[in-house]
C-alpha cells in the first residue's frame, strides 16, 4: 500500500517534477562495461527439459553496458524486468531477460547471472530409497551483438585417492569434492540432469541424500574400486564434453576437500572447440 | 532407479545381513546433547498466516539427544523425516518435524533448525510500484520435556546517524543495517509479516525492492527526519516486543554496516519475560 | 596527516564545540546487554606458552553493557583500546582488553571476542617434513562482576566411518572434519598446542600440511585402523576434557563433511563441571 | 617430531619402495591448464615500498600446467615451495614463487594467487587520531612463456547518491561501498599505498578506523559535498589509471551496499592499454 504523504509534512513530487540526474550527459569519455544490480534474492520457478517444474531461490545479477556519454543507468528497471520473468523461468526465459533488459534500458549489451540450487530426486543405488539432493546451477545470459548463454553446474561427489590406495595395506583416503562444468552450446545442449550425470560419471562415486546400510556398502566399494586423482576427474569429464558436438566451449574444475590435509586439491581446464 | 548389482562383481547384501554398528552399546558413559545432520539444502513450501503459499529453499539442521549407552544414531532417517514434511511447512509443521524425529529416532529430545529467505511483496511508499524483497527467517523447533519453537527474522533496513546529522552542516551518514528479532511465544504470536513490520518500525526507514524517483525522495527524507543510533534501534524494537503479551522471550540485535568505517556497529539485548 | 580544513570552506570545530549526542539521557528504560563494534580486522601478535611469538590477523568484536539511562556509547574508544593492546597479545592481554574497555567506557560489563588462525609447525609422521598448518582460535573475554575467558579451537582432522569399514569388502569412506573444543578454566588450563593435541587425539587421524608418500601410507592406515563415528569423536574428546581438573566448563563439537553425501554429520555436547 | 613406526605394527616404507602413481603416463590426451592446491592459510610478511614490514595472513592457491602425457602432479612440493618464500614476501618474491614452482614441478607454466588483508595506519582527517584499517589485496603471479603479476586491491569507502541529494529536501542516502582496482604494469607501478589513495580519491569520502566528533563532521560534509553514483566511482578511478603510463591493463569495479535497498549496485570496466 503506497503512503503518498511524506513524514514531517514534506511535499511529495511527481516523477516529472524531479530532476533526472542519471539522464544527463557525461564528459569523462569512459564507457562502462557493466553496470546494474547484484545480490538480489528472488524466487525462481524452473521448468525442466522433461516438463517437470520446481521452485527454487536465485541470487541474481543484472547488468547493461553504458555508453561514455550517458551519466547513469536506471537501477529500478532491472528489478521490474526480473519480476516480469521470474514466474516461468527456463533456458529461453533466461535469454529473454537479457534481451528485455537491453531494450528497456536502451543498451547495446545486457547480461543476467542467476545462481540457484536445483533439486534432484535421487534413488539410493541398492535400496532405491529416494531423497532430494541439491546441485548448484549458474546461468550467464548475454544479449549483445550476439546472444549467448553459458550454464555451469557444481555437484558434490566422492573422490578416492589412487596413490593412497596403492601404497596402503588397508583403506584409501576419500573426501567430498565439488566438480563443476560450465558449457556454451552451439545447438540444444544437455539438460541439467544430463550434465549432472556426466559430472558424476567422472567422480569415484556420486553422492546421495539417503543411504541405508546396503547402499553405504555399495558406494564405499564403488569408490574403492574406482580411485581418481583430481587430475583424473577433470580429464574424464573433459573427454565426455569433447565428445558432445553440441558443446562449443567448456570449463571443467574439481576442488577436493582432502581428508588428510586442511587445504584442498584443485584442477581445471578450459577448451574452446569453435 | 536403483542399481542393485554392485561394481566389479561384489555381492550386495540385505540390510538384515549387515551388522548394525550404530545400535551397539557404548561404554564411555558420555551422553550427547545433539547429533544429526547439518547443511542440508531442501525446498520448502511455506503457508503464511493469511493463507498464501510460497516456495523457498531452506538450509536445514536436524538433531536428537543420544543417551550414554547408545553407540550411534541413524543418520538416514533424518532425511526421510524431512522429506515427509517439506511439502506443506508452516509453524505447526516445524513442531511436527521435531516430534516426528523424536519418535522415529527413539530419542528423548529432538530439534530442527530451518533457515530460509522469505519473500515479501513490497509496494514503494509513493509510486506504489511493487517488488519482491527477501528477509531471512530462522526457525528452531525443539521437542523434549516440553515443545518449544523460536522464530528469528533478519531484515535489511536503513539507519541514519543522529550524531552525524546534529554536528554536520549538510547531510548525515546513513547505511544499510541488518536488524533481527528472535521470539519465543506463549500463545499465538505475530506472523512473519507482523514481526517484519515491527522491525522496520525500529529503523530510520525500511528498504524496498523498487524505488522510483519520488520514492527515493521519500525514503531519503524519512531517514533524515528519523535518525537512529544502533542503540536506538534495539531499544525501540524492545519496547514493541515488551508490549506484546504473547511474546515470552526475545532477543533483538542490529548490525550497522557503517558507511564511514570498514567495520560495523552492533547492539543486542535479550529479555526473558517468564 | 590530519587535514584540518574542510572541503567547500565549511568550518571545522573543536570537540568541545560539538554536541555530544551519545551522552544524553535516555528515557525508554531499556538497558542494552552489549553494544560496540564488530568485523574489525586487526594484526595480532600472539605469545605462545613456550615463549615463541607469531603474528596473525584477528577478526575482532568489542562490546560494553549500556545502562538504561545512557543514550549511547562512544564507538571510537573501542578501537583506541584495541590498538593499545594488539602488539603483545596473550591470554592475560585478552583479559586486560576487556578490563580496559570497561574502564575507558565507564561500563559495568565489557567483553572482547577475537577469532584468528593460529599456525602450528607440524612434522609429517614418517618423513618428518615440516609445514605450517592453521587451526582457528576464538577467545571470548569478559570483565564484569567476575572476569572470565573462554577459548575455542577448531582443528581440521580425518574421520573414517566404522560402519562403512565393517560392512564393505574394500575401503571405508573417510572425510575431512572440523573438531572444536571450547573451554573455561578455573586455573591455568591447557595451551593452544595442548588442546590441539587432545582434539587430534579424538579423530581417526590428524591432518598435516606436507605429506610425502611414506607419510600418506601412514595416515591412510592410521585412519583405517582407527575408525570413528562423529559420536565417537565428541565422546573421546569429552573423556579427555573431563579428566582435566583445570577445565571447569567445556563444549565440544564435530562437523564431518561426509564424502558420500552433500550434507554434513554433526554432534555436540556441553558440560558444566562447576 | 616424526613418528616412524606405524600403528598396529604395519610396516613403514622408504619413498623408493613405494610406487609413484603420479609419475605414470596418461593416455587420455588431455592437458590440464592448472592443477595444484587451494585454501592454504599461511602467515605472510610483506615488505612495503617504503621499507616498513608487516605480517599478515594469506589465503594461497598454487598451480602448474600439466602436460597431457603426465598422470599427476606432486602436491606436497607446492607447500614446500611456499614455506621457503613466506618469510620475506614482496612483489619480487611473488614472482619468484611462481618461477620456483615451475622449476620444482617441472612445468611450462605456474601461477600463485595470494589474498591477504593489508593494514594501513590512517590518521583521522581533523583530529589526527591514528588507527589501523584493512584493505584486501590479491596478487596473481604467473610464470610461463612470460612472467606476469597482477595486483588487485579492494578498499571500503563511502558513496553518497547524487540523485538522492538533488531531489531531497534534507540529507542524501549514503552507504559503504567496496571499490577495487586490479592492475598489470609494464614498469614499476604504484605501491599498495598509492593505489589505495587513487581508489579513495574516486569515492565520495574515504573510510577511517577512528573518527572523533570533529572527524565525523568532516567526513559527513565531505561526502555530502562530493556525491557519486557507482558509475562515477569507476569512471573517476579509470581516468586516474588511464593517466599512469606504467599501467598496461586494469579492471576497476565498485559494489555499493545501497542503504535504501536489500541489494547492491555494481559497476565495472576493463581496459587493455597494450
Short mmCIF file of C-alpha atoms in Angstrom, two decimals, chain D residues 33-264:
data_model
loop_
_atom_site.label_atom_id
_atom_site.label_comp_id
_atom_site.label_asym_id
_atom_site.label_seq_id
_atom_site.Cartn_x
_atom_site.Cartn_y
_atom_site.Cartn_z
CA UNK D 33 45.56 -25.85 -17.53
CA UNK D 34 46.05 -25.63 -13.79
CA UNK D 35 46.40 -28.23 -11.05
CA UNK D 36 47.56 -27.63 -7.50
CA UNK D 37 46.40 -26.59 -4.05
CA UNK D 38 43.87 -24.06 -2.80
CA UNK D 39 42.59 -22.77 0.51
CA UNK D 40 46.02 -22.80 2.18
CA UNK D 41 46.21 -20.31 5.06
CA UNK D 42 49.77 -19.11 5.68
CA UNK D 43 51.44 -16.24 7.54
CA UNK D 44 52.97 -13.70 5.19
CA UNK D 45 55.50 -10.98 5.90
CA UNK D 46 55.05 -8.13 3.44
CA UNK D 47 57.80 -5.58 2.85
CA UNK D 48 56.23 -2.31 1.70
CA UNK D 49 57.80 0.03 -0.85
CA UNK D 50 58.94 2.40 1.90
CA UNK D 51 60.82 -0.37 3.70
CA UNK D 52 58.33 -0.97 6.51
CA UNK D 53 57.41 -4.59 7.19
CA UNK D 54 54.10 -6.06 8.30
CA UNK D 55 52.99 -9.61 8.99
CA UNK D 56 49.60 -10.70 7.76
CA UNK D 57 47.81 -13.95 6.81
CA UNK D 58 47.28 -15.04 3.22
CA UNK D 59 44.87 -17.46 1.61
CA UNK D 60 47.04 -19.12 -1.00
CA UNK D 61 46.49 -21.02 -4.24
CA UNK D 62 49.37 -22.52 -6.26
CA UNK D 63 49.05 -24.22 -9.61
CA UNK D 64 51.01 -25.66 -12.52
CA UNK D 65 50.08 -26.68 -16.04
CA UNK D 66 50.22 -30.46 -16.51
CA UNK D 67 51.06 -31.89 -19.95
CA UNK D 68 48.70 -34.45 -21.47
CA UNK D 69 51.04 -37.39 -21.02
CA UNK D 70 51.70 -36.93 -17.31
CA UNK D 71 49.36 -38.70 -14.87
CA UNK D 72 49.58 -36.32 -11.90
CA UNK D 73 51.45 -33.52 -10.16
CA UNK D 74 53.26 -33.71 -6.79
CA UNK D 75 51.03 -31.85 -4.35
CA UNK D 76 53.44 -31.83 -1.39
CA UNK D 77 56.02 -29.79 -3.28
CA UNK D 78 53.71 -26.78 -3.55
CA UNK D 79 53.71 -26.33 0.21
CA UNK D 80 57.43 -26.84 0.44
CA UNK D 81 57.96 -24.01 -2.05
CA UNK D 82 55.55 -21.73 -0.20
CA UNK D 83 57.32 -22.26 3.12
CA UNK D 84 60.67 -21.33 1.60
CA UNK D 85 59.37 -17.94 0.44
CA UNK D 86 56.87 -16.80 3.04
CA UNK D 87 59.32 -15.12 5.38
CA UNK D 88 60.15 -12.17 3.18
CA UNK D 89 57.39 -11.57 0.70
CA UNK D 90 57.17 -8.58 -1.63
CA UNK D 91 56.33 -8.05 -5.30
CA UNK D 92 59.50 -9.72 -6.48
CA UNK D 93 59.10 -12.64 -4.11
CA UNK D 94 55.65 -13.32 -5.52
CA UNK D 95 57.13 -13.72 -8.97
CA UNK D 96 59.90 -15.89 -7.51
CA UNK D 97 57.39 -18.32 -6.03
CA UNK D 98 55.78 -18.83 -9.43
CA UNK D 99 59.17 -19.35 -11.08
CA UNK D 100 60.28 -21.65 -8.32
CA UNK D 101 57.09 -23.76 -8.63
CA UNK D 102 57.61 -24.02 -12.36
CA UNK D 103 61.10 -25.36 -11.84
CA UNK D 104 60.42 -27.65 -8.87
CA UNK D 105 57.39 -29.20 -10.53
CA UNK D 106 59.00 -29.30 -13.97
CA UNK D 107 56.13 -27.33 -15.53
CA UNK D 108 55.84 -24.97 -18.52
CA UNK D 109 53.52 -22.67 -16.63
CA UNK D 110 52.99 -21.99 -12.93
CA UNK D 111 50.90 -19.48 -11.05
CA UNK D 112 50.38 -18.37 -7.47
CA UNK D 113 47.48 -16.41 -6.01
CA UNK D 114 47.67 -14.69 -2.66
CA UNK D 115 44.80 -12.90 -0.93
CA UNK D 116 45.53 -11.06 2.28
CA UNK D 117 44.44 -8.11 4.37
CA UNK D 118 47.00 -5.30 4.31
CA UNK D 119 46.95 -2.85 7.17
CA UNK D 120 47.24 0.91 6.77
CA UNK D 121 47.88 3.38 9.58
CA UNK D 122 45.25 6.02 8.90
CA UNK D 123 45.07 9.40 10.60
CA UNK D 124 41.59 10.81 11.11
CA UNK D 125 41.11 13.92 8.90
CA UNK D 126 40.75 16.54 11.65
CA UNK D 127 41.86 15.11 15.00
CA UNK D 128 44.76 13.20 13.50
CA UNK D 129 43.91 10.18 15.71
CA UNK D 130 45.51 7.14 14.12
CA UNK D 131 44.11 3.67 13.75
CA UNK D 132 44.64 0.58 11.65
CA UNK D 133 42.39 -0.06 8.64
CA UNK D 134 42.48 -3.18 6.50
CA UNK D 135 42.31 -3.26 2.71
CA UNK D 136 42.15 -6.56 0.83
CA UNK D 137 44.98 -7.38 -1.59
CA UNK D 138 45.09 -10.13 -4.20
CA UNK D 139 48.25 -10.88 -6.12
CA UNK D 140 48.26 -13.23 -9.11
CA UNK D 141 51.71 -14.14 -10.37
CA UNK D 142 52.28 -16.31 -13.36
CA UNK D 143 55.48 -17.66 -14.78
CA UNK D 144 55.31 -19.17 -18.23
CA UNK D 145 56.25 -18.02 -21.71
CA UNK D 146 56.32 -14.62 -19.99
CA UNK D 147 56.21 -13.64 -16.32
CA UNK D 148 53.22 -11.57 -15.30
CA UNK D 149 51.99 -10.15 -11.98
CA UNK D 150 48.59 -8.63 -11.39
CA UNK D 151 47.69 -6.87 -8.16
CA UNK D 152 44.13 -6.18 -7.07
CA UNK D 153 43.13 -4.05 -4.08
CA UNK D 154 39.65 -3.70 -2.59
CA UNK D 155 39.02 -0.75 -0.28
CA UNK D 156 35.96 0.09 1.84
CA UNK D 157 34.78 3.64 1.16
CA UNK D 158 31.73 5.91 1.38
CA UNK D 159 29.44 6.63 -1.56
CA UNK D 160 26.66 9.24 -1.43
CA UNK D 161 23.93 9.28 -4.07
CA UNK D 162 23.75 12.41 -6.29
CA UNK D 163 20.15 11.76 -7.28
CA UNK D 164 19.03 11.36 -3.66
CA UNK D 165 20.80 14.63 -2.74
CA UNK D 166 19.33 16.58 -5.62
CA UNK D 167 15.72 15.52 -5.22
CA UNK D 168 15.51 15.56 -1.39
CA UNK D 169 14.85 18.48 0.93
CA UNK D 170 17.16 17.08 3.60
CA UNK D 171 20.04 14.63 3.52
CA UNK D 172 21.03 12.09 0.88
CA UNK D 173 21.41 8.35 1.25
CA UNK D 174 24.98 7.14 1.69
CA UNK D 175 26.43 3.66 2.13
CA UNK D 176 29.58 1.65 2.43
CA UNK D 177 30.99 0.53 -0.91
CA UNK D 178 33.85 -1.76 -1.85
CA UNK D 179 35.92 -0.25 -4.64
CA UNK D 180 38.54 -2.39 -6.33
CA UNK D 181 41.29 -1.91 -8.86
CA UNK D 182 43.30 -4.71 -10.45
CA UNK D 183 46.36 -3.66 -12.42
CA UNK D 184 49.03 -5.15 -14.67
CA UNK D 185 52.09 -2.95 -15.02
CA UNK D 186 54.67 -2.74 -17.78
CA UNK D 187 57.17 -0.98 -15.50
CA UNK D 188 57.34 -0.32 -11.74
CA UNK D 189 53.71 0.54 -10.96
CA UNK D 190 52.07 2.19 -7.95
CA UNK D 191 52.65 0.84 -4.43
CA UNK D 192 49.75 -0.55 -2.41
CA UNK D 193 49.53 2.77 -0.56
CA UNK D 194 49.47 4.77 -3.80
CA UNK D 195 46.80 2.58 -5.38
CA UNK D 196 44.67 2.83 -2.23
CA UNK D 197 45.00 6.61 -2.49
CA UNK D 198 43.69 6.60 -6.06
CA UNK D 199 40.81 4.31 -5.12
CA UNK D 200 39.81 6.53 -2.20
CA UNK D 201 40.06 9.57 -4.45
CA UNK D 202 37.26 8.08 -6.59
CA UNK D 203 34.85 7.67 -3.63
CA UNK D 204 32.59 10.29 -2.03
CA UNK D 205 34.87 10.01 1.02
CA UNK D 206 37.45 7.52 2.42
CA UNK D 207 36.65 5.43 5.50
CA UNK D 208 38.72 5.53 8.69
CA UNK D 209 39.36 3.33 11.73
CA UNK D 210 38.99 6.01 14.41
CA UNK D 211 36.78 9.08 13.98
CA UNK D 212 36.21 11.57 16.80
CA UNK D 213 33.30 14.05 16.57
CA UNK D 214 35.14 16.75 14.57
CA UNK D 215 36.25 14.00 12.16
CA UNK D 216 32.72 12.67 11.81
CA UNK D 217 31.52 16.19 10.95
CA UNK D 218 34.28 16.41 8.35
CA UNK D 219 33.59 13.09 6.60
CA UNK D 220 29.81 13.65 6.64
CA UNK D 221 30.19 17.05 4.96
CA UNK D 222 32.91 15.80 2.61
CA UNK D 223 30.64 13.01 1.31
CA UNK D 224 27.65 15.37 1.06
CA UNK D 225 29.73 17.83 -0.98
CA UNK D 226 31.04 15.05 -3.22
CA UNK D 227 28.14 12.81 -4.31
CA UNK D 228 28.95 9.90 -6.65
CA UNK D 229 26.94 7.29 -8.49
CA UNK D 230 28.52 3.84 -8.74
CA UNK D 231 29.13 4.84 -12.37
CA UNK D 232 31.04 7.96 -11.27
CA UNK D 233 33.27 5.95 -8.97
CA UNK D 234 34.51 3.55 -11.64
CA UNK D 235 34.85 6.36 -14.19
CA UNK D 236 36.88 8.61 -11.87
CA UNK D 237 39.11 5.69 -10.98
CA UNK D 238 39.52 4.74 -14.65
CA UNK D 239 40.58 8.29 -15.54
CA UNK D 240 43.34 8.09 -12.93
CA UNK D 241 44.59 4.69 -14.08
CA UNK D 242 44.47 5.78 -17.73
CA UNK D 243 46.84 8.60 -16.88
CA UNK D 244 49.52 6.29 -15.40
CA UNK D 245 51.83 5.08 -18.19
CA UNK D 246 53.15 2.22 -16.02
CA UNK D 247 49.72 0.55 -16.01
CA UNK D 248 49.29 -1.63 -19.11
CA UNK D 249 45.93 -3.18 -18.17
CA UNK D 250 43.35 -2.62 -15.48
CA UNK D 251 39.96 -3.69 -14.19
CA UNK D 252 38.00 -1.43 -11.83
CA UNK D 253 34.76 -2.16 -10.01
CA UNK D 254 32.57 -0.80 -7.25
CA UNK D 255 29.91 -2.62 -5.27
CA UNK D 256 27.69 -0.25 -3.29
CA UNK D 257 25.70 -1.73 -0.40
CA UNK D 258 22.73 0.59 -1.01
CA UNK D 259 21.25 1.75 2.29
CA UNK D 260 17.77 2.06 0.71
CA UNK D 261 17.70 -1.47 -0.76
CA UNK D 262 18.49 -5.01 0.34
CA UNK D 263 20.56 -5.48 -2.85
CA UNK D 264 23.69 -3.81 -4.22
#
